[in-house]
Amino acid sequence: MMYKTAWLFLLIVFLTSCKTEKVSLKEGSRTFYYQQPDLTDPKSQTLVTLTQVEDARCPEDVNCIWGGYVSVNLEFDLRGLKKKQNLKLCFGCPSPKPGDTPTPADSDINLEGTKYHLTLQSVKPNPNTKTPPKKEDYEVIIQIDKL
């Protein structure tokens, strides 16, 4: 009988210790800088980091036939849950293969049951042949809306 009581007690402790905290991002227009984590929710320790910028836009001091493209990768680090998710957004990206859908400038992401719509608003600085930007110079503005 004592073993059953001990097991029941351990089961209750285990079930009450499980937290199903939902992740939340700060909504609105947000600025991200290359490789600088942005703590979006101190309670759940969610970090968003701009991990990559691929800039193939036409430099501002050149006349081009095609405007080019710029893509960014964001990493969502749900540290309390030991999970990471990545999201790629792009202005002007070509299709990877004929018939495929190109990477969009906006997308939805589901973070532990909460859905968000992210829209790439701008990527600065613009490329220039005289002074090409370094990765750490990039500033990316993303609009975050909770669905």
Short mmCIF file of N, CA and C in Angstrom, two decimals:
data_model
loop_
_atom_site.label_atom_id
_atom_site.label_comp_id
_atom_site.label_asym_id
_atom_site.label_seq_id
_atom_site.Cartn_x
_atom_site.Cartn_y
_atom_site.Cartn_z
N MET A 1 0.82 -1.19 0.00
CA MET A 1 0.00 0.00 0.00
C MET A 1 0.87 1.26 0.00
N MET A 2 1.97 1.20 0.74
CA MET A 2 2.86 2.35 0.83
C MET A 2 3.50 2.67 -0.52
N TYR A 3 3.83 1.62 -1.30
CA TYR A 3 4.41 1.83 -2.62
C TYR A 3 3.42 2.52 -3.56
N LYS A 4 2.16 2.13 -3.47
CA LYS A 4 1.13 2.75 -4.31
C LYS A 4 0.98 4.22 -3.97
N THR A 5 1.02 4.54 -2.69
CA THR A 5 0.91 5.92 -2.25
C THR A 5 2.11 6.73 -2.73
N ALA A 6 3.30 6.15 -2.64
CA ALA A 6 4.52 6.83 -3.09
C ALA A 6 4.47 7.08 -4.59
N TRP A 7 4.04 6.06 -5.36
CA TRP A 7 3.94 6.22 -6.81
C TRP A 7 2.91 7.27 -7.19
N LEU A 8 1.79 7.28 -6.48
CA LEU A 8 0.75 8.27 -6.74
C LEU A 8 1.27 9.67 -6.45
N PHE A 9 2.02 9.81 -5.34
CA PHE A 9 2.61 11.10 -4.99
C PHE A 9 3.60 11.56 -6.07
N LEU A 10 4.47 10.66 -6.52
CA LEU A 10 5.44 10.99 -7.57
C LEU A 10 4.75 11.36 -8.87
N LEU A 11 3.67 10.67 -9.21
CA LEU A 11 2.92 10.98 -10.43
C LEU A 11 2.30 12.37 -10.34
N ILE A 12 1.74 12.72 -9.21
CA ILE A 12 1.15 14.05 -9.02
C ILE A 12 2.22 15.12 -9.11
N VAL A 13 3.37 14.91 -8.47
CA VAL A 13 4.48 15.87 -8.54
C VAL A 13 4.95 16.04 -9.98
N PHE A 14 5.09 14.94 -10.71
CA PHE A 14 5.54 15.01 -12.10
C PHE A 14 4.55 15.79 -12.96
N LEU A 15 3.27 15.49 -12.83
CA LEU A 15 2.26 16.16 -13.65
C LEU A 15 2.13 17.64 -13.33
N THR A 16 2.30 18.01 -12.08
CA THR A 16 2.19 19.43 -11.73
C THR A 16 3.45 20.20 -12.08
N SER A 17 4.57 19.51 -12.23
CA SER A 17 5.81 20.21 -12.57
C SER A 17 5.92 20.49 -14.07
N CYS A 18 5.12 19.80 -14.89
CA CYS A 18 5.14 20.04 -16.33
C CYS A 18 4.45 21.36 -16.62
N LYS A 19 5.18 22.26 -17.26
CA LYS A 19 4.60 23.55 -17.60
C LYS A 19 4.35 23.60 -19.10
N THR A 20 3.21 24.11 -19.47
CA THR A 20 2.90 24.28 -20.88
C THR A 20 2.81 25.77 -21.17
N GLU A 21 3.91 26.45 -20.91
CA GLU A 21 3.95 27.90 -21.13
C GLU A 21 3.99 28.19 -22.61
N LYS A 22 3.15 29.10 -23.04
CA LYS A 22 3.17 29.48 -24.44
C LYS A 22 4.23 30.54 -24.66
N VAL A 23 4.84 30.46 -25.81
CA VAL A 23 5.87 31.42 -26.18
C VAL A 23 5.18 32.66 -26.72
N SER A 24 5.75 33.82 -26.42
CA SER A 24 5.16 35.03 -27.00
C SER A 24 6.26 35.93 -27.55
N LEU A 25 5.99 36.50 -28.70
CA LEU A 25 6.90 37.47 -29.30
C LEU A 25 6.30 38.85 -29.12
N LYS A 26 7.15 39.84 -29.01
CA LYS A 26 6.65 41.21 -28.97
C LYS A 26 6.15 41.55 -30.36
N GLU A 27 4.93 42.05 -30.42
CA GLU A 27 4.34 42.38 -31.71
C GLU A 27 4.79 43.77 -32.16
N GLY A 28 4.58 44.03 -33.44
CA GLY A 28 4.92 45.33 -34.00
C GLY A 28 6.15 45.26 -34.87
N SER A 29 6.64 46.41 -35.25
CA SER A 29 7.82 46.50 -36.11
C SER A 29 9.07 46.38 -35.24
N ARG A 30 9.92 45.42 -35.56
CA ARG A 30 11.11 45.14 -34.74
C ARG A 30 12.35 45.19 -35.60
N THR A 31 13.44 45.66 -35.03
CA THR A 31 14.73 45.72 -35.74
C THR A 31 15.66 44.65 -35.19
N PHE A 32 16.26 43.90 -36.10
CA PHE A 32 17.22 42.85 -35.73
C PHE A 32 18.56 43.15 -36.36
N TYR A 33 19.63 42.86 -35.63
CA TYR A 33 20.98 43.10 -36.10
C TYR A 33 21.70 41.76 -36.21
N TYR A 34 22.58 41.64 -37.18
CA TYR A 34 23.26 40.39 -37.48
C TYR A 34 23.97 39.82 -36.25
N GLN A 35 23.63 38.60 -35.92
CA GLN A 35 24.22 37.81 -34.84
C GLN A 35 24.08 38.45 -33.45
N GLN A 36 23.16 39.38 -33.28
CA GLN A 36 22.89 39.94 -31.95
C GLN A 36 21.54 39.41 -31.49
N PRO A 37 21.52 38.50 -30.51
CA PRO A 37 20.24 37.92 -30.08
C PRO A 37 19.33 38.99 -29.50
N ASP A 38 18.07 38.86 -29.80
CA ASP A 38 17.06 39.77 -29.29
C ASP A 38 16.18 38.97 -28.34
N LEU A 39 16.24 39.27 -27.06
CA LEU A 39 15.42 38.57 -26.07
C LEU A 39 14.00 39.07 -26.20
N THR A 40 13.12 38.23 -26.71
CA THR A 40 11.76 38.69 -26.98
C THR A 40 10.81 38.45 -25.82
N ASP A 41 11.08 37.49 -24.98
CA ASP A 41 10.20 37.21 -23.86
C ASP A 41 11.05 36.74 -22.68
N PRO A 42 11.39 37.64 -21.73
CA PRO A 42 12.26 37.27 -20.63
C PRO A 42 11.71 36.12 -19.79
N LYS A 43 10.38 35.98 -19.73
CA LYS A 43 9.77 34.92 -18.92
C LYS A 43 10.08 33.54 -19.50
N SER A 44 9.95 33.41 -20.82
CA SER A 44 10.18 32.09 -21.43
C SER A 44 11.57 31.96 -22.05
N GLN A 45 12.38 33.02 -21.95
CA GLN A 45 13.74 32.99 -22.48
C GLN A 45 13.79 32.66 -23.97
N THR A 46 12.93 33.30 -24.74
CA THR A 46 12.92 33.10 -26.19
C THR A 46 13.83 34.12 -26.84
N LEU A 47 14.75 33.64 -27.63
CA LEU A 47 15.68 34.51 -28.35
C LEU A 47 15.38 34.46 -29.84
N VAL A 48 15.46 35.61 -30.48
CA VAL A 48 15.37 35.65 -31.94
C VAL A 48 16.69 36.25 -32.42
N THR A 49 17.35 35.56 -33.35
CA THR A 49 18.64 36.02 -33.84
C THR A 49 18.62 36.03 -35.36
N LEU A 50 19.10 37.12 -35.93
CA LEU A 50 19.31 37.21 -37.37
C LEU A 50 20.61 36.47 -37.64
N THR A 51 20.50 35.28 -38.23
CA THR A 51 21.68 34.43 -38.39
C THR A 51 22.36 34.53 -39.74
N GLN A 52 21.62 35.01 -40.75
CA GLN A 52 22.24 35.08 -42.08
C GLN A 52 21.56 36.15 -42.92
N VAL A 53 22.36 36.85 -43.70
CA VAL A 53 21.85 37.79 -44.70
C VAL A 53 22.54 37.44 -46.01
N GLU A 54 21.74 37.17 -47.03
CA GLU A 54 22.29 36.91 -48.36
C GLU A 54 21.82 38.06 -49.25
N ASP A 55 22.75 38.94 -49.58
CA ASP A 55 22.41 40.17 -50.29
C ASP A 55 22.94 40.12 -51.72
N ALA A 56 22.04 39.94 -52.67
CA ALA A 56 22.40 39.92 -54.09
C ALA A 56 21.63 41.02 -54.81
N ARG A 57 21.40 42.14 -54.10
CA ARG A 57 20.69 43.27 -54.72
C ARG A 57 21.65 44.06 -55.59
N CYS A 58 21.09 44.76 -56.54
CA CYS A 58 21.88 45.63 -57.41
C CYS A 58 22.45 46.76 -56.56
N PRO A 59 23.76 46.99 -56.60
CA PRO A 59 24.34 48.09 -55.82
C PRO A 59 23.76 49.43 -56.24
N GLU A 60 23.62 50.35 -55.29
CA GLU A 60 22.99 51.64 -55.58
C GLU A 60 23.78 52.50 -56.55
N ASP A 61 25.07 52.23 -56.73
CA ASP A 61 25.87 53.04 -57.66
C ASP A 61 26.07 52.34 -59.01
N VAL A 62 25.16 51.40 -59.36
CA VAL A 62 25.24 50.65 -60.62
C VAL A 62 23.85 50.60 -61.24
N ASN A 63 23.79 50.63 -62.57
CA ASN A 63 22.52 50.42 -63.26
C ASN A 63 22.42 48.95 -63.64
N CYS A 64 21.39 48.29 -63.15
CA CYS A 64 21.23 46.85 -63.39
C CYS A 64 19.94 46.58 -64.15
N ILE A 65 19.91 45.45 -64.83
CA ILE A 65 18.71 45.01 -65.53
C ILE A 65 17.72 44.43 -64.52
N TRP A 66 18.24 43.75 -63.52
CA TRP A 66 17.41 43.10 -62.49
C TRP A 66 17.79 43.68 -61.15
N GLY A 67 16.80 43.93 -60.30
CA GLY A 67 17.05 44.52 -58.98
C GLY A 67 17.73 43.59 -58.00
N GLY A 68 17.73 42.30 -58.30
CA GLY A 68 18.37 41.33 -57.41
C GLY A 68 17.46 40.92 -56.27
N TYR A 69 18.06 40.33 -55.25
CA TYR A 69 17.27 39.86 -54.11
C TYR A 69 18.09 39.96 -52.83
N VAL A 70 17.38 39.91 -51.72
CA VAL A 70 18.02 39.84 -50.41
C VAL A 70 17.18 38.89 -49.55
N SER A 71 17.85 37.95 -48.89
CA SER A 71 17.14 37.02 -48.01
C SER A 71 17.77 37.08 -46.62
N VAL A 72 16.95 36.79 -45.64
CA VAL A 72 17.41 36.77 -44.25
C VAL A 72 16.91 35.50 -43.58
N ASN A 73 17.71 34.99 -42.67
CA ASN A 73 17.31 33.84 -41.86
C ASN A 73 17.21 34.28 -40.41
N LEU A 74 16.10 33.94 -39.78
CA LEU A 74 15.90 34.21 -38.37
C LEU A 74 15.87 32.88 -37.63
N GLU A 75 16.51 32.85 -36.46
CA GLU A 75 16.49 31.65 -35.63
C GLU A 75 15.72 31.97 -34.36
N PHE A 76 14.74 31.15 -34.05
CA PHE A 76 13.93 31.29 -32.85
C PHE A 76 14.42 30.21 -31.88
N ASP A 77 15.03 30.63 -30.79
CA ASP A 77 15.61 29.71 -29.82
C ASP A 77 14.70 29.69 -28.59
N LEU A 78 13.94 28.61 -28.47
CA LEU A 78 13.04 28.45 -27.33
C LEU A 78 13.82 27.73 -26.23
N ARG A 79 14.64 28.48 -25.52
CA ARG A 79 15.62 27.89 -24.61
C ARG A 79 15.00 27.07 -23.50
N GLY A 80 13.87 27.49 -23.00
CA GLY A 80 13.22 26.70 -21.95
C GLY A 80 12.78 25.34 -22.45
N LEU A 81 12.54 25.23 -23.75
CA LEU A 81 12.07 23.99 -24.35
C LEU A 81 13.19 23.29 -25.12
N LYS A 82 14.35 23.89 -25.16
CA LYS A 82 15.52 23.36 -25.87
C LYS A 82 15.21 23.06 -27.34
N LYS A 83 14.51 23.99 -27.98
CA LYS A 83 14.17 23.84 -29.40
C LYS A 83 14.61 25.07 -30.15
N LYS A 84 14.91 24.88 -31.42
CA LYS A 84 15.21 26.00 -32.30
C LYS A 84 14.39 25.83 -33.58
N GLN A 85 13.90 26.95 -34.09
CA GLN A 85 13.21 26.95 -35.37
C GLN A 85 13.83 28.04 -36.23
N ASN A 86 13.88 27.80 -37.52
CA ASN A 86 14.43 28.77 -38.45
C ASN A 86 13.35 29.23 -39.43
N LEU A 87 13.49 30.47 -39.86
CA LEU A 87 12.56 31.03 -40.82
C LEU A 87 13.35 31.87 -41.81
N LYS A 88 13.11 31.65 -43.10
CA LYS A 88 13.78 32.42 -44.15
C LYS A 88 12.75 33.31 -44.82
N LEU A 89 13.09 34.60 -44.96
CA LEU A 89 12.25 35.57 -45.65
C LEU A 89 13.08 36.23 -46.73
N CYS A 90 12.44 36.65 -47.82
CA CYS A 90 13.22 37.16 -48.95
C CYS A 90 12.45 38.18 -49.77
N PHE A 91 13.16 39.24 -50.19
CA PHE A 91 12.64 40.18 -51.18
C PHE A 91 13.22 39.79 -52.53
N GLY A 92 12.37 39.49 -53.51
CA GLY A 92 12.82 39.27 -54.88
C GLY A 92 13.50 37.96 -55.16
N CYS A 93 13.38 36.99 -54.27
CA CYS A 93 14.07 35.71 -54.48
C CYS A 93 13.51 34.97 -55.68
N PRO A 94 14.40 34.43 -56.50
CA PRO A 94 13.95 33.60 -57.61
C PRO A 94 13.56 32.22 -57.09
N SER A 95 12.82 31.46 -57.88
CA SER A 95 12.47 30.09 -57.51
C SER A 95 13.72 29.23 -57.53
N PRO A 96 13.87 28.35 -56.55
CA PRO A 96 15.05 27.47 -56.54
C PRO A 96 15.11 26.57 -57.77
N LYS A 97 13.94 26.09 -58.21
CA LYS A 97 13.84 25.25 -59.41
C LYS A 97 12.65 25.75 -60.21
N PRO A 98 12.67 25.57 -61.52
CA PRO A 98 11.50 25.98 -62.31
C PRO A 98 10.23 25.32 -61.79
N GLY A 99 9.20 26.12 -61.61
CA GLY A 99 7.93 25.61 -61.12
C GLY A 99 7.78 25.67 -59.61
N ASP A 100 8.89 25.85 -58.89
CA ASP A 100 8.82 25.97 -57.42
C ASP A 100 8.37 27.36 -57.03
N THR A 101 7.88 27.47 -55.82
CA THR A 101 7.47 28.76 -55.29
C THR A 101 8.69 29.46 -54.69
N PRO A 102 8.92 30.72 -55.03
CA PRO A 102 10.06 31.43 -54.43
C PRO A 102 9.83 31.70 -52.94
N THR A 103 10.90 31.91 -52.22
CA THR A 103 10.81 32.24 -50.80
C THR A 103 10.08 33.57 -50.65
N PRO A 104 9.04 33.63 -49.82
CA PRO A 104 8.26 34.87 -49.70
C PRO A 104 8.89 35.89 -48.75
N ALA A 105 8.39 37.11 -48.81
CA ALA A 105 8.82 38.18 -47.91
C ALA A 105 8.03 38.13 -46.61
N ASP A 106 7.00 37.27 -46.55
CA ASP A 106 6.25 37.12 -45.32
C ASP A 106 5.89 35.65 -45.13
N SER A 107 5.71 35.27 -43.87
CA SER A 107 5.42 33.87 -43.57
C SER A 107 4.83 33.75 -42.18
N ASP A 108 4.17 32.63 -41.93
CA ASP A 108 3.64 32.34 -40.60
C ASP A 108 4.60 31.39 -39.89
N ILE A 109 4.63 31.51 -38.57
CA ILE A 109 5.43 30.59 -37.76
C ILE A 109 4.60 30.23 -36.54
N ASN A 110 4.68 28.96 -36.14
CA ASN A 110 3.96 28.46 -34.98
C ASN A 110 4.99 28.19 -33.88
N LEU A 111 4.89 28.93 -32.80
CA LEU A 111 5.81 28.75 -31.68
C LEU A 111 5.03 28.23 -30.48
N GLU A 112 5.13 26.93 -30.25
CA GLU A 112 4.47 26.28 -29.13
C GLU A 112 2.99 26.62 -29.04
N GLY A 113 2.29 26.52 -30.16
CA GLY A 113 0.85 26.71 -30.18
C GLY A 113 0.38 28.13 -30.44
N THR A 114 1.30 29.08 -30.50
CA THR A 114 0.94 30.46 -30.81
C THR A 114 1.44 30.78 -32.21
N LYS A 115 0.54 31.25 -33.07
CA LYS A 115 0.92 31.55 -34.45
C LYS A 115 1.18 33.04 -34.63
N TYR A 116 2.21 33.32 -35.43
CA TYR A 116 2.59 34.68 -35.75
C TYR A 116 2.77 34.82 -37.26
N HIS A 117 2.51 36.02 -37.74
CA HIS A 117 2.77 36.34 -39.14
C HIS A 117 3.93 37.34 -39.15
N LEU A 118 5.02 36.98 -39.84
CA LEU A 118 6.20 37.84 -39.91
C LEU A 118 6.35 38.36 -41.33
N THR A 119 6.60 39.66 -41.46
CA THR A 119 6.76 40.29 -42.76
C THR A 119 8.08 41.05 -42.79
N LEU A 120 8.91 40.74 -43.77
CA LEU A 120 10.17 41.45 -43.96
C LEU A 120 9.85 42.83 -44.51
N GLN A 121 10.22 43.89 -43.77
CA GLN A 121 9.90 45.24 -44.20
C GLN A 121 11.07 45.93 -44.89
N SER A 122 12.28 45.76 -44.35
CA SER A 122 13.43 46.38 -45.00
C SER A 122 14.72 45.72 -44.54
N VAL A 123 15.73 45.84 -45.40
CA VAL A 123 17.08 45.37 -45.10
C VAL A 123 18.02 46.50 -45.47
N LYS A 124 18.78 46.98 -44.49
CA LYS A 124 19.72 48.08 -44.70
C LYS A 124 21.09 47.64 -44.22
N PRO A 125 22.15 48.17 -44.75
CA PRO A 125 22.25 49.17 -45.81
C PRO A 125 22.12 48.52 -47.19
N ASN A 126 21.88 49.37 -48.18
CA ASN A 126 21.86 48.90 -49.56
C ASN A 126 23.30 48.66 -50.00
N PRO A 127 23.51 47.66 -50.86
CA PRO A 127 24.88 47.41 -51.32
C PRO A 127 25.41 48.58 -52.15
N ASN A 128 26.72 48.72 -52.12
CA ASN A 128 27.42 49.77 -52.85
C ASN A 128 28.77 49.20 -53.25
N THR A 129 29.20 49.44 -54.48
CA THR A 129 30.46 48.86 -54.94
C THR A 129 31.67 49.50 -54.28
N LYS A 130 31.55 50.76 -53.85
CA LYS A 130 32.69 51.45 -53.23
C LYS A 130 32.91 51.00 -51.78
N THR A 131 31.83 50.83 -51.06
CA THR A 131 31.92 50.38 -49.66
C THR A 131 30.89 49.29 -49.41
N PRO A 132 31.20 48.05 -49.78
CA PRO A 132 30.25 46.96 -49.56
C PRO A 132 30.00 46.77 -48.06
N PRO A 133 28.74 46.53 -47.68
CA PRO A 133 28.45 46.35 -46.25
C PRO A 133 29.02 45.06 -45.71
N LYS A 134 29.42 45.10 -44.45
CA LYS A 134 29.84 43.89 -43.74
C LYS A 134 28.59 43.28 -43.12
N LYS A 135 28.64 42.01 -42.82
CA LYS A 135 27.46 41.34 -42.25
C LYS A 135 26.99 42.03 -40.98
N GLU A 136 27.92 42.48 -40.16
CA GLU A 136 27.54 43.12 -38.89
C GLU A 136 26.92 44.51 -39.08
N ASP A 137 26.96 45.05 -40.30
CA ASP A 137 26.34 46.35 -40.59
C ASP A 137 24.84 46.22 -40.86
N TYR A 138 24.35 45.00 -41.11
CA TYR A 138 22.96 44.82 -41.53
C TYR A 138 21.98 45.08 -40.40
N GLU A 139 20.90 45.74 -40.80
CA GLU A 139 19.77 46.05 -39.92
C GLU A 139 18.52 45.59 -40.67
N VAL A 140 17.79 44.67 -40.06
CA VAL A 140 16.61 44.09 -40.71
C VAL A 140 15.38 44.44 -39.89
N ILE A 141 14.37 44.98 -40.56
CA ILE A 141 13.12 45.33 -39.87
C ILE A 141 12.05 44.33 -40.27
N ILE A 142 11.45 43.73 -39.25
CA ILE A 142 10.42 42.71 -39.42
C ILE A 142 9.15 43.16 -38.69
N GLN A 143 8.02 43.02 -39.35
CA GLN A 143 6.72 43.27 -38.70
C GLN A 143 6.22 41.94 -38.15
N ILE A 144 5.88 41.91 -36.85
CA ILE A 144 5.40 40.70 -36.20
C ILE A 144 3.96 40.92 -35.76
N ASP A 145 3.08 40.06 -36.23
CA ASP A 145 1.65 40.13 -35.85
C ASP A 145 1.20 38.78 -35.33
N LYS A 146 0.52 38.81 -34.20
CA LYS A 146 -0.04 37.58 -33.62
C LYS A 146 -1.32 37.24 -34.36
N LEU A 147 -1.46 35.99 -34.74
CA LEU A 147 -2.68 35.55 -35.47
C LEU A 147 -3.73 35.05 -34.50
#
